[in-house]
Every structure is written in C-alpha cells, then in structure tokens.
XYZ file of C-alpha atoms in Angstrom:
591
model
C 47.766 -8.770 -25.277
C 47.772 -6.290 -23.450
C 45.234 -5.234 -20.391
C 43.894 -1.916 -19.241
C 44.015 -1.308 -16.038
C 40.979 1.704 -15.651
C 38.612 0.613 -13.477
C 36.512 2.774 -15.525
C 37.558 1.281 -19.048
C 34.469 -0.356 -20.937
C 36.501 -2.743 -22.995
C 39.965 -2.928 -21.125
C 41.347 -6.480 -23.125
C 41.494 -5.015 -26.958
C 44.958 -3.252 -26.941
C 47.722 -4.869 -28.627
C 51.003 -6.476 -26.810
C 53.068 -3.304 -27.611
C 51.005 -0.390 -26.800
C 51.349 1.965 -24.461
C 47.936 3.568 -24.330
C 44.928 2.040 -24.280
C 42.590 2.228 -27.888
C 39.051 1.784 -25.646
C 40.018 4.720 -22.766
C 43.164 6.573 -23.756
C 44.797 5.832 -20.168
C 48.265 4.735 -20.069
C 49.588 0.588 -20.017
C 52.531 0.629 -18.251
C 51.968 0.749 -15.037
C 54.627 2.909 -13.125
C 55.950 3.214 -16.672
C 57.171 -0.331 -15.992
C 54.418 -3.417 -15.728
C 52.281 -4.223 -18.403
C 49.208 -5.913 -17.693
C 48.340 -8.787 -19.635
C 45.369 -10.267 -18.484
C 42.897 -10.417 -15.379
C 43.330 -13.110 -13.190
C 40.601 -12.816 -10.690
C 38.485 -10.535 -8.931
C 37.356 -10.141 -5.215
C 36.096 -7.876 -2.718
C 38.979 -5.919 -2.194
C 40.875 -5.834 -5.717
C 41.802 -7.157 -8.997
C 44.859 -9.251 -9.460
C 46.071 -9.290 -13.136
C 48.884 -11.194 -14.736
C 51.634 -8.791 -15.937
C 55.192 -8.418 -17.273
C 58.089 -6.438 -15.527
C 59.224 -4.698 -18.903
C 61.515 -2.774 -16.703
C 64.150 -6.113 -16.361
C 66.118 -8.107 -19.296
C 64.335 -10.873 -19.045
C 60.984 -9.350 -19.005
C 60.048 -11.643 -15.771
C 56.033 -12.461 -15.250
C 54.747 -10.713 -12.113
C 51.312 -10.326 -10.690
C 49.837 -7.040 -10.102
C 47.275 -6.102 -7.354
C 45.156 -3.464 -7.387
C 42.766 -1.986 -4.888
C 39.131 -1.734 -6.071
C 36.592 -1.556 -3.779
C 32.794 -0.465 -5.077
C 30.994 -0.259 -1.632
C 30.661 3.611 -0.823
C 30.632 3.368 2.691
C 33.606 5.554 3.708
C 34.010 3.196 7.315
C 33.833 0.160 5.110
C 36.239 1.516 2.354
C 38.419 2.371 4.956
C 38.893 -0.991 6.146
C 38.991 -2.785 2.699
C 41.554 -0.031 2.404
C 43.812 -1.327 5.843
C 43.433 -4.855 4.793
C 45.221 -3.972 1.179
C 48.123 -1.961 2.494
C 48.684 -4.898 5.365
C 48.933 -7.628 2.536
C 51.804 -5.492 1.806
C 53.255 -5.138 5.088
C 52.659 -8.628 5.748
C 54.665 -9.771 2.492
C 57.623 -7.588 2.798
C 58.560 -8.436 6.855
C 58.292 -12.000 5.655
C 60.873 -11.798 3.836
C 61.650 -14.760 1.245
C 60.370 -18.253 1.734
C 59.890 -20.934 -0.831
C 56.080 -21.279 -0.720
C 54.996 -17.284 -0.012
C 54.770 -15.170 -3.216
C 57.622 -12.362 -2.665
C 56.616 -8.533 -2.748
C 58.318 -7.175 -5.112
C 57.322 -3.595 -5.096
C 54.140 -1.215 -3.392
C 53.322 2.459 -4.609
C 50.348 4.406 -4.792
C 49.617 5.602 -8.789
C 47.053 8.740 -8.491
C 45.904 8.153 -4.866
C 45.212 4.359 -5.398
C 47.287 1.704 -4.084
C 48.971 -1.456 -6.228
C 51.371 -4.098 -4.800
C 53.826 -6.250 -7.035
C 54.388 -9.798 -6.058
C 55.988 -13.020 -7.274
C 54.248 -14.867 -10.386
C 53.832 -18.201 -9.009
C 53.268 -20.452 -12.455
C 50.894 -23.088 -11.652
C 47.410 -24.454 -10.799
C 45.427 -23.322 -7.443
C 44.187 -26.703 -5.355
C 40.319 -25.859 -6.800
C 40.900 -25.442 -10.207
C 43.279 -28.890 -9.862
C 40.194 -30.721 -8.100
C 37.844 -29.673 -10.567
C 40.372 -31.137 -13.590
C 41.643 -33.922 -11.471
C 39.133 -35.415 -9.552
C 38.979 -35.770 -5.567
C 42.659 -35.995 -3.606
C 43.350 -39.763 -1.594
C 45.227 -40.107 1.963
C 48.370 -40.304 0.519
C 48.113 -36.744 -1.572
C 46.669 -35.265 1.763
C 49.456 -36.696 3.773
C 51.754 -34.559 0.959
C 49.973 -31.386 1.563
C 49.958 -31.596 5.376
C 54.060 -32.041 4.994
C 54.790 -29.108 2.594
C 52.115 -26.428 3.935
C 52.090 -26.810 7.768
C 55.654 -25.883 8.218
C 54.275 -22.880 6.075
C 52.088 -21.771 8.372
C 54.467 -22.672 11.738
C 56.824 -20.175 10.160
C 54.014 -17.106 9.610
C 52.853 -18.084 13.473
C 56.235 -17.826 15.188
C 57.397 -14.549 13.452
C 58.398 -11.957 15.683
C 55.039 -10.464 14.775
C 53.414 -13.604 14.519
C 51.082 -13.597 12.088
C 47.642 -15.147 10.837
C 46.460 -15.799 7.345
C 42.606 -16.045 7.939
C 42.174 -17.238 4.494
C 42.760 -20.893 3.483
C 41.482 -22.109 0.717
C 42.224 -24.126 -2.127
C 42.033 -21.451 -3.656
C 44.533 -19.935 -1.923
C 46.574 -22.526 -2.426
C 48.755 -23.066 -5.790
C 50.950 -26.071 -6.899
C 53.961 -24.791 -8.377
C 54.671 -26.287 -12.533
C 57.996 -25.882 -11.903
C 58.799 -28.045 -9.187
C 55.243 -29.441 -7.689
C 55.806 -27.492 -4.705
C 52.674 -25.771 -2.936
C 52.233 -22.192 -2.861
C 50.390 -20.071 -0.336
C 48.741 -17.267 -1.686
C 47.026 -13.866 -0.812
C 47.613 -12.262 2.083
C 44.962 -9.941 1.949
C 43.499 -11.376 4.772
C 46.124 -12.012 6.876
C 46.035 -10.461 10.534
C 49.243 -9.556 12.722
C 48.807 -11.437 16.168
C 49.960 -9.363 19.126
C 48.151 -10.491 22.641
C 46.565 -7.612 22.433
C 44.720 -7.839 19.322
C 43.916 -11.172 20.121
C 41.917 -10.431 23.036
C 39.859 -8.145 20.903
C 36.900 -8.414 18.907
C 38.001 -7.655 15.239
C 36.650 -7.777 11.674
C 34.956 -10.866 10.171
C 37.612 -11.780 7.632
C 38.159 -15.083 5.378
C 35.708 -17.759 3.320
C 32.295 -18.266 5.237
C 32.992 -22.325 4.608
C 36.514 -22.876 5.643
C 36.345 -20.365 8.842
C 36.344 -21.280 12.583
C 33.677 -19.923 14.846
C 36.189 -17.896 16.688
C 37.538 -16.285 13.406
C 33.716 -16.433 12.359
C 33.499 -13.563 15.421
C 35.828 -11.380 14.539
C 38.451 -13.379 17.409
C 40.701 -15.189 15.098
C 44.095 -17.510 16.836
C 46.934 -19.010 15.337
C 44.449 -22.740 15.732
C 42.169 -20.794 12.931
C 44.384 -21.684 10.398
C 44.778 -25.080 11.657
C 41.115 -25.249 11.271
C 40.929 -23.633 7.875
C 43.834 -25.875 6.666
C 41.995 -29.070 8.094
C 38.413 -28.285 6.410
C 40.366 -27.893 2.839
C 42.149 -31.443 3.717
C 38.124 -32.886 4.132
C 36.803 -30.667 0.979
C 39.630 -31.871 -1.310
C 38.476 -35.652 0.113
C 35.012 -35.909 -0.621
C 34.680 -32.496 -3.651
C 31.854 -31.927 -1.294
C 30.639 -28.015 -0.408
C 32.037 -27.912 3.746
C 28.756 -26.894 4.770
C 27.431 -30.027 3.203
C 30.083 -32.228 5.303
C 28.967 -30.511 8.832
C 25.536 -31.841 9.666
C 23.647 -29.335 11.827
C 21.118 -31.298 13.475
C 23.905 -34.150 14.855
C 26.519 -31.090 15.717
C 28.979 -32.902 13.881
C 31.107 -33.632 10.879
C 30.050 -36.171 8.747
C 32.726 -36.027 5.844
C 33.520 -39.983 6.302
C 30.425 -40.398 4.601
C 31.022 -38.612 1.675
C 34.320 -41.136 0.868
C 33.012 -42.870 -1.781
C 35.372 -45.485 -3.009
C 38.066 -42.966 -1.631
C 38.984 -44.626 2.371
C 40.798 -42.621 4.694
C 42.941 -44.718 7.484
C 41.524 -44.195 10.856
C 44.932 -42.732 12.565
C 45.195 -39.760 9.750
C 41.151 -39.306 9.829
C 41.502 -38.504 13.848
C 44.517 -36.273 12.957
C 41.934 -34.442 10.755
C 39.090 -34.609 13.089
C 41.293 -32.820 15.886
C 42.178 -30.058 13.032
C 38.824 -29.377 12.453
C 37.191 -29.346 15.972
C 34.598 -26.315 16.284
C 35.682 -26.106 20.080
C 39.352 -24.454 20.601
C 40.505 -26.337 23.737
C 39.886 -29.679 20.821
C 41.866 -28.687 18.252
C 45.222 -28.528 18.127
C 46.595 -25.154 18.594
C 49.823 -25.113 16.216
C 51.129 -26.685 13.602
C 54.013 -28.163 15.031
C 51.455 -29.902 17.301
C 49.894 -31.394 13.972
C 53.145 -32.272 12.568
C 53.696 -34.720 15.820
C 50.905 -36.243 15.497
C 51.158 -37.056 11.631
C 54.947 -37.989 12.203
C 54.271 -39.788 15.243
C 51.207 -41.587 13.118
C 48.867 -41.420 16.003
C 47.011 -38.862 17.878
C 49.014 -37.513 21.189
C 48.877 -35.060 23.361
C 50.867 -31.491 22.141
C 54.468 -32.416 22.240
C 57.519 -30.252 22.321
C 59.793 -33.032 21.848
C 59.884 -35.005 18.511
C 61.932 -38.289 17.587
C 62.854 -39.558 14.846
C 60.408 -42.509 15.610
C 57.863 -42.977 17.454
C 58.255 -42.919 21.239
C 58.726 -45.938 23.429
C 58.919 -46.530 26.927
C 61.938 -44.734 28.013
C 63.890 -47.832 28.967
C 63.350 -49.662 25.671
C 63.589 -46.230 23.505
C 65.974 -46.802 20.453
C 67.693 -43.470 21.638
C 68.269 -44.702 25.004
C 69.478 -47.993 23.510
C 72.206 -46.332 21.354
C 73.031 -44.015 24.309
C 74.098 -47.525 26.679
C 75.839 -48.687 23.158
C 77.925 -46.275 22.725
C 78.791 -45.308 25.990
C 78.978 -48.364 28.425
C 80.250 -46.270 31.320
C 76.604 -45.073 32.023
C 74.712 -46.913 34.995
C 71.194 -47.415 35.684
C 69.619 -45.287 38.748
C 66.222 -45.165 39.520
C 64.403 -41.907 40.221
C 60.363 -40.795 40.762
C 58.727 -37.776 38.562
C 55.282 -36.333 39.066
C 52.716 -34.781 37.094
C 50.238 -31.971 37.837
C 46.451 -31.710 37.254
C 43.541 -29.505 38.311
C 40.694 -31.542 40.010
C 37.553 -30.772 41.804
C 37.803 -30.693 45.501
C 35.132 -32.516 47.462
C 33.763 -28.958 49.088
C 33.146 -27.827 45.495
C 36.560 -25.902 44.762
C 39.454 -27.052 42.820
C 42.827 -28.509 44.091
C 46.161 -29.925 42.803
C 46.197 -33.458 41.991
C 49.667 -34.756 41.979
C 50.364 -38.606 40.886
C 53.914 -39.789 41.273
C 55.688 -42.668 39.095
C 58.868 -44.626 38.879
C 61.643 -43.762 36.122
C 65.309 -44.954 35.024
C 67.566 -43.177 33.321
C 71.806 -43.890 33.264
C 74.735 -41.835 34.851
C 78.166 -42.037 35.158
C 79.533 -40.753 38.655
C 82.651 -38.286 38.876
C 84.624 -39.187 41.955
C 85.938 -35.501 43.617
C 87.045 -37.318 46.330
C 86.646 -37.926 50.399
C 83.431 -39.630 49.098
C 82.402 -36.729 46.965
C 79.940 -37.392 43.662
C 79.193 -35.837 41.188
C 76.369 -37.296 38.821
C 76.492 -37.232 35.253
C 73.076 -38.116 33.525
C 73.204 -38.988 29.825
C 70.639 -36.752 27.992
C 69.830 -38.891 25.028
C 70.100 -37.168 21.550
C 66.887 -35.553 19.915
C 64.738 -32.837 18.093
C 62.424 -30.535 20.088
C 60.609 -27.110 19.741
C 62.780 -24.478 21.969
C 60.712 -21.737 23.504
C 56.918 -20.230 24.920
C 53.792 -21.150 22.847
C 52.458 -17.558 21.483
C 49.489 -18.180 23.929
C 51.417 -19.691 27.044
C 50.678 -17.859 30.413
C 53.474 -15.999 31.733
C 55.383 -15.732 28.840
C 56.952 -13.011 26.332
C 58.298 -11.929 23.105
C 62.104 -12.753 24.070
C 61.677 -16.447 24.241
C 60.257 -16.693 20.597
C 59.621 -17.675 18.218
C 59.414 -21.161 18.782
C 62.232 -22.954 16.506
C 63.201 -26.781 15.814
C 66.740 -27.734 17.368
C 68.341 -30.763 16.838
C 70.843 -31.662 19.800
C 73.100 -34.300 19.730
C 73.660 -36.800 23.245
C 75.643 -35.397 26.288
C 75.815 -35.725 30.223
C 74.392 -32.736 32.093
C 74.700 -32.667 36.025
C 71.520 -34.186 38.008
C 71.282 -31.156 40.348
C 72.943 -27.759 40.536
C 76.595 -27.922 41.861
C 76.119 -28.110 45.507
C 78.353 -26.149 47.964
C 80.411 -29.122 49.281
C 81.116 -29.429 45.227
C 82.011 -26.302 44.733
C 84.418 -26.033 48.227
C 86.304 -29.406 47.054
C 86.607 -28.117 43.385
C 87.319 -24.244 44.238
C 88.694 -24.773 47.896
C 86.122 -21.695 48.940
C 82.212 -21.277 49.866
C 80.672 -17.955 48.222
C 77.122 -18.886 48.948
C 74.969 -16.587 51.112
C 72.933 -19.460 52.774
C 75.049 -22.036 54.021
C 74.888 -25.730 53.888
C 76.770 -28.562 52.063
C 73.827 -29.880 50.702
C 72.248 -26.796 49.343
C 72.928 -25.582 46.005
C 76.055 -23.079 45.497
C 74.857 -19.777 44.692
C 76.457 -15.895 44.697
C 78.497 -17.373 41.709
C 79.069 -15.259 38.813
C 78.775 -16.392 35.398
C 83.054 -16.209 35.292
C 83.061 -18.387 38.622
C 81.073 -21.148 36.783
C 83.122 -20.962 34.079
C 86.649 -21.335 36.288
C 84.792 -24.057 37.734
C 84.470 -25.834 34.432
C 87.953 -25.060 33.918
C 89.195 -26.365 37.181
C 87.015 -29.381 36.972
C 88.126 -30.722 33.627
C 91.923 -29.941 34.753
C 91.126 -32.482 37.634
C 89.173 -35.094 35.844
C 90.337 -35.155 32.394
C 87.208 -34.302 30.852
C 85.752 -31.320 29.180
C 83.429 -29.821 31.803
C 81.328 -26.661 30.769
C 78.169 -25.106 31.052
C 74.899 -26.381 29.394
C 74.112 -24.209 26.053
C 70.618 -22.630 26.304
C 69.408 -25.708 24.077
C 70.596 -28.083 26.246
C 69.350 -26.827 28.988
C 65.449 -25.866 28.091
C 65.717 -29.486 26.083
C 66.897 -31.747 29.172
C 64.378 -29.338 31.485
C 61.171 -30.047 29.219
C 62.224 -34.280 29.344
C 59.781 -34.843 26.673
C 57.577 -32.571 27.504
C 55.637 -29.155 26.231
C 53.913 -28.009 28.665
C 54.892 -24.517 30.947
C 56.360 -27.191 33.603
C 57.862 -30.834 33.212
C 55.016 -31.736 35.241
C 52.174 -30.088 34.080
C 50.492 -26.642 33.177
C 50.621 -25.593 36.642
C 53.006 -25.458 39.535
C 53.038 -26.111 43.498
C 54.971 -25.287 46.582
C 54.432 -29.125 47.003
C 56.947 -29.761 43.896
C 58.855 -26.761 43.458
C 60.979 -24.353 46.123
C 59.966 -20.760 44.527
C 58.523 -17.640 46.558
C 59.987 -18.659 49.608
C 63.219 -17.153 51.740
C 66.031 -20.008 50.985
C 66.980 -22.184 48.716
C 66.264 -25.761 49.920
C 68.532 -29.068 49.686
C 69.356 -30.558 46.017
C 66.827 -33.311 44.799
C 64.238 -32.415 47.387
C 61.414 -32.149 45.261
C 60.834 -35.214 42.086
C 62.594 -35.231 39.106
C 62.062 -34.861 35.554
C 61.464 -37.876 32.834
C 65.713 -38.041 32.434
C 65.901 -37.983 36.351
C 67.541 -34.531 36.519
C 66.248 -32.809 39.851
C 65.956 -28.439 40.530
C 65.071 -27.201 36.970
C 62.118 -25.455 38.157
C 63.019 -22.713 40.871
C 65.293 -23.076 44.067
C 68.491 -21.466 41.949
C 68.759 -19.743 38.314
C 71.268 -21.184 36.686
C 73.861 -19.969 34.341
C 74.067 -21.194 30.684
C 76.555 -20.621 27.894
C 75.042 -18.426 26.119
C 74.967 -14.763 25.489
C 71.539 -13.132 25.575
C 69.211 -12.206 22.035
C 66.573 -10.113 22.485
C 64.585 -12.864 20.500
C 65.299 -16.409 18.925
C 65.829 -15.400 15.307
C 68.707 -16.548 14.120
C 69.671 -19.114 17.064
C 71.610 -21.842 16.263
C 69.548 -24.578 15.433
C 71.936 -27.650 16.250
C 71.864 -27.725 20.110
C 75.461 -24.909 20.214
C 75.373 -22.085 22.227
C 74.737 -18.569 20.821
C 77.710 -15.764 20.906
C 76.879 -11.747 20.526
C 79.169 -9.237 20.825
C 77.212 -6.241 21.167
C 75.682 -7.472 24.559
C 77.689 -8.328 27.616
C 75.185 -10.273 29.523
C 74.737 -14.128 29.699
C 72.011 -16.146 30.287
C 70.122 -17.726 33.067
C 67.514 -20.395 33.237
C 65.542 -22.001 35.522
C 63.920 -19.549 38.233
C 64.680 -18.988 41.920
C 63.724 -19.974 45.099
C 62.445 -16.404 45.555
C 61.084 -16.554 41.818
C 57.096 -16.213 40.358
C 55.516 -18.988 38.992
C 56.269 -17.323 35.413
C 60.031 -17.273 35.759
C 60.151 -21.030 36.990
C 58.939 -22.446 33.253
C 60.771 -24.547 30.882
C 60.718 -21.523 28.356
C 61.521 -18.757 31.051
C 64.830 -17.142 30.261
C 66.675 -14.164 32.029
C 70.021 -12.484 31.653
C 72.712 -10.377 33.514
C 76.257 -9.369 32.782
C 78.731 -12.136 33.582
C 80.344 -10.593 36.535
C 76.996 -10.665 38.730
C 76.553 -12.182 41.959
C 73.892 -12.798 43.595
C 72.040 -15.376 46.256
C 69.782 -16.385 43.036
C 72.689 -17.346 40.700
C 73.873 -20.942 40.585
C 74.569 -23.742 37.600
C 75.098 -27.273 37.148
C 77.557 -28.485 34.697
C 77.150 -30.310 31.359
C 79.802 -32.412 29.743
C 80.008 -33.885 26.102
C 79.354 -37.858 25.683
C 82.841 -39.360 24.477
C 82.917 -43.437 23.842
C-alpha cells in the first residue's frame, strides 16, 4: 500500500503500492520523488511518523519518515513545536552512528514544511511488548539497565552534551534482528550547555515518567536517570507511575505492586536512588548507576571501577596480583585525609578534616650518596577520565568523560625533588631553592632528558606519566573534584601562596602518592586536544601533530582552587620554563 502524505487528504491509505499520485487528493507519493509512504505509524503533538520505502536505493531499504504537523494556531506555540522538530534533526546528525540511536538519514523542507529521514528500526517498542508479554522480572531489568545506560552516558558526555527528556517505553524499541534495545525519538531532546541549564526552559517529555526539575522547564543530565528509572518500576508492576507514587506518604510505593514478581533488595535501592524526586538523591549520571549495578550494592558516585567489587586496599585482588607478580615491591605505610563541610559551633560552617592510616608497596631506586627515589606500584584498573558536566570549576576541554582501562605501573611518590634532579642532571634550574623542595623551571624537554638520563643509569625505562596515568593514580579511587573531598584547604594543599613547599608535606592519596593537588604542575606525556574525543582509551598517551604544546597536570603552588582538581588540565609548548613547571616520573611494572 501505499500512504498519502496530505495532511489535508480525507482518505490518505486507498492508493495502490505502485502509484505515484494519490486517487483520494491528487497530491504526489513519492516524497522528494524518492520515499514512498506506506503506512502511519503514530501520531503526536508535533508530527506524524510513517513507515516508508527508500525507492531511490537497489534494495529498496525500509526507512521512517517524519513529518511536522502541528494543529495549534498559536504562532509562539507553533514556533516552538517548530524548534523542537528541526533539533531532532540536529540532534541525530552530530550523533553520528551508534548501535542503539536510529541514524538520520536525510532532512529537507518539501513546500515550506519540514520532514526528516531516519533509520527503520524493525522491532517492538517496550509498551507494546508489556502489553503482549506480560510484566518484566529483575533479571530482564538488570538487561535493560546494561544495554541502555551506556546509551544515555554517551548522549550526556558529547561535546554538546545532550538530554533526551523523553523516556518511555515507548521510546524504547527491541530490535528483531538481534534483541538489542533501541532508543527512539529525539524530538524532545535538549542540548545541555551550562548556560541553558541554568535557565528556565519549556516543559518537554511524558507527564508520568518526568522529574520535577524537567517538570519546570530545568531539565539535567539526572532527568534521564530519573525517566529511565520510573520505566524500570512501570515495566515491574504494568502499573500507571502515578499509581506507584503515593501522594499523601510522599513516597514510592511500587514494591507493593510486585505481585508474585520479587525484586532483590540491592537492585530495588539501585532503583530507588534512580528515581529520587530530590536531585542531590539521585544519582546524577549513568556511569554512577552502572557502579552501583556492577558493584551490586549501592555506593557513593565512583570514578574508579574494578572488575570486582572493592576490598580493603590491602586484601584487594588487584593489589594481590600486583605483590605476585612483582615481588620487588615493599610495604610503606602512609596517612590520607578526607574533606567535609560541617557546622561550626558559632553557627557558620568549617572544614572537617579526618585523617586515616594506608599501605600501599614501592620499590626504592638507589641514585646514590643515600639518595631515593620511590617507586609506588599503581595497581591496574578501569576509571572514568575527566570533569562531571556539572563539576565546579571545570570546562569543555577536559570532556567528555570516557572509560580507560590502564594496565599496572610504578609512578614516583612525589615530584622529582631538586637534590634528584642535581644528582641525575649534575645542575639546579629551580627558582626557589632547597633540596627538599620540588624541582621546578624545567621544561617539558628537561623532563624528558631526565627520563633519558635516568634509565641510562638504572637500567630501567623511566618516562613521564601519560595523561591517564596521571589523573587515574591522582583520583586513587576516587570521583570527586579532590582525592579528598569536594572541597579543598590551605590545611591540605600548598596553592595561592608565594613558594612551593617541601615534598610530602601535606597527606597522601589512597596509593600513598603525595603533591597531586597544587605546590608544582607537572608535565605529562601527552600532547594537548582541545577535548577528549578520540583519546586513547587503554591508559597510552595521546600524540598530535598540529599542536606543539604538552600537557600539564596537577596545579601550582600559586594556582586557584579550580586548577588544583583531579580533572584540571593545562598546556604549554614543550620548551617553557617556568617556577610552576615540575614532574615526577612513571616507570612500567616489569616481573
């Protein structure tokens, strides 16, 4: 058959597969002399979607065509319907091609009115399959969790990340082909600058699977959490959401609607935190959620994910196979400290900082007339590199967030001090002078001759810490803007002051590494991206040719609180010196 596609045709599904003009309203078939309508999939507020065939190709591939129609005569409200459709648009084509997003395949404008053509994705939306099939168990809500929340981490850490505002199960189609889940129409979705999240916007998406934020026109990237988390409870219990939140208790009730259908408690909690009306509740990405589900228990947000659950640092498995397989690592003891806000007894707020024990393992280089140099193993792991969208202080350049794997090595528990330096180079560059203090007016080239020099001397292949490395062994296990917390203090940290101080005057980290945050920037490997896309994803460092500038990590004793955070990166070419420049020194683990 084929379909008419005249808003204004009274009886648009009588023509016959071949013909090219309609017998009810004389208007032309082929769309774009190309696409042929063959049936009407749906209708909403902004458009029609219809089923259609690309007669243009060979193979006469099945496409969907959508087309703006919009009844409400208001020319302000038309106008916006109108913004919304042309978005979808813009939103499908910088996405590129993923696996489970319908890909644009062409936009044009046919007589003043818009049309997009996307992707035919052959299969059954989540609604229509819990209608047929019957309510989903834990293990089938486990399944979607995996395959669609790396969906929406990807949309959230584009380079304009962006947010969907509209899921649904009916957004939401399983693939025939291959059972694989589908996210669908983008008609909704919002582009998340800072900017326009700070601002009031349009009331867009489903009145039952919206957050109150997103219900006010303020949507974040932990609305689609939300929206994700109240399809997860709907597809549970085949209960109406605004039947599972009970108004007069100011809670969710959806455990009560599991009839014969038990949810364990660890993945019900996961839910719960998904679906939490207040924002500082929930969690606020999906890698967050992906922890907690892998993890299989509810955790603060983490940045750094194992391939099992965490232990106790000294009994990890990943510490246990970094003693196995390299016996010439030692115990040392070291102290951290973490960071909190509390209330002061005069009625303002102060830092609360609470101090613990730690052990991680070394080896120690001997650069002789009693000269050390420590070498801390960095066990081997997966973490998120770079800022949060929403994290104070931070910027464009150090996203999007991405998933690198890294494999073990030794990285140096302070910056290369000046006596180091001296004994290694036989000179001092550093503007403020002391043998304990870190070495600093280096250039990125002096590091590297150090490297060089060292290894010559030692046998072993000395160089600096990739990016990676670096953020990965700063963070220790952590996601937060600081190893120790969400906020800094002069009492842990030498930054905004006039000299550097001493190595390892302030605590360390959770691998016992000491300086990462402030008293000297410190040279990496790599060359500098304006952005993360496309970094290497296995823990190497990143090469460009078409900028001459390297980068540096870490802060300065002179920097702002922003530059001092575990995502903070900066750059300059490699031939600068300066009194802010230093490095420590990395090394790969050999048995």
């Amino acid at each position: 058959m084929s379909y008419c596609i005249n808003p204004e045709c009274l009886e648009p599904a009588k023509n016959s597969p071949n013909t090219n003009f309609c017998i009810s309203c004389g208007k032309k078939i082929l769309l774009k002399d190309r696409y042929r309508a063959e049936k009407l999939l749906g209708q909403g507020g902004f458009g029609k979607t219809f089923k259609a065939v690309d007669e243009d190709q060979p193979r006469k591939p099945l496409c969907v065509i959508k087309q703006f129609s919009f009844s409400n005569s208001n020319p302000k409200t038309r106008a916006t319907a109108l913004k919304l459709f042309y978005e979808e648009a813009q939103h499908l084509e910088a996405l590129g091609k993923h696996e489970q997003i319908p890909e644009l395949l062409a936009y044009f404008d046919v007589a003043g009115e818009p049309y997009l053509v996307q992707q035919f994705i052959d299969g059954q939306d989540l609604e229509q399959e819990l209608k047929t099939s019957g309510t989903f168990n834990q293990t089938q809500i486990r399944e979607l969790l995996a395959s669609l929340l790396p969906v929406l981490d990807f949309l959230h850490n584009q380079s304009i990340p962006i947010i969907h505002r509209d899921i649904k199960p009916a957004n939401i189609i399983r693939r025939k082909i291959d059972r694989q889940l589908v996210l669908v129409d983008f008609g909704a979705a919002k582009q998340a600058t800072q900017t326009m999240l700070a601002q009031t916007g349009t009331v867009i998406g489903s009145p039952e699977y919206i957050a109150i934020e997103q219900a006010r026109g303020k949507p974040v990237f932990a609305s689609d959490i939300y929206s994700l988390g109240v399809t997860c409870i709907h597809l549970l219990t085949q209960v109406s959401p605004f039947d599972l939140f009970d108004m007069n208790r100011d809670a969710w009730v959806w455990r009560e609607f599991l009839v014969g259908n038990p949810v364990d408690e660890k993945l019900a909690k996961v839910l719960d935190k998904m679906i939490a009306n207040a924002l500082p509740q929930r969690y606020r990405s999906a890698t967050e959620v992906i922890t907690a589900l892998k993890n299989r228990q509810i955790v603060a947000p983490l940045n750094y994910v194992l391939d099992e659950p965490q232990q106790n640092i000294t009994k990890s498995k990943k510490i246990a196979d970094l003693i196995n397989n390299h016996p010439q690592l030692q115990p040392f003891k070291f102290e951290t400290a973490s960071l909190s806000i509390g209330k002061a007894f005069w009625g303002g707020t102060k830092v609360i900082i609470k101090k613990s024990p730690g052990t991680a393992y070394q080896f120690v280089e001997d650069l002789g007339n009693k000269l050390k140099l420590e070498m801390v193993g960095i066990p081997a792991g997966i973490f998120l590199m770079g800022a949060p969208n929403l994290e104070e202080g931070s910027s464009d350049y150090q996203r999007p967030q991405h998933r690198v794997r890294l494999p073990s090595f030794y990285l140096g528990k302070y910056p290369i001090t000046q006596a180091q330096y001296q004994a290694v180079m036989g000179n001092n560059p550093a503007y403020f002078q002391s043998e304990n203090l870190p070495v600093e007016t280096v250039s990125w080239h002096d590091a590297v001759e150090f490297c060089k020099k060292l290894s010559q001397r030692t046998g072993k292949q000395y160089r600096l810490p990739s990016e990676s490395e670096w953020e990965y062994a700063c963070r220790g296990r952590t996601t937060t803007a600081f190893h120790f917390g969400e906020t800094i203090s002069s009492a842990v940290v030498n930054y905004q002051t006039e000299a550097t101080t001493p190595v390892g005057s302030f605590p360390a980290n959770n691998y016992g590494l000491y300086d990462l945050h402030g008293n000297i920037t410190e040279w990496c490997a790599d060359k500098y991206h304006d952005s993360y896309l496309g970094a290497p994803t296995d823990g190497s460092a990143w090469s460009n040719d078409r900028k001459p500038a390297y980068i540096l990590r870490g802060g300065c004793w002179y920097s702002k609180s922003s530059y001092c955070r575990s995502a903070a990166r900066s750059y300059y070419t490699p031939d600068r010196r300066s009194p802010y420049y230093g490095f420590r020194v990395a090394c790969n683990l050999t048995k």
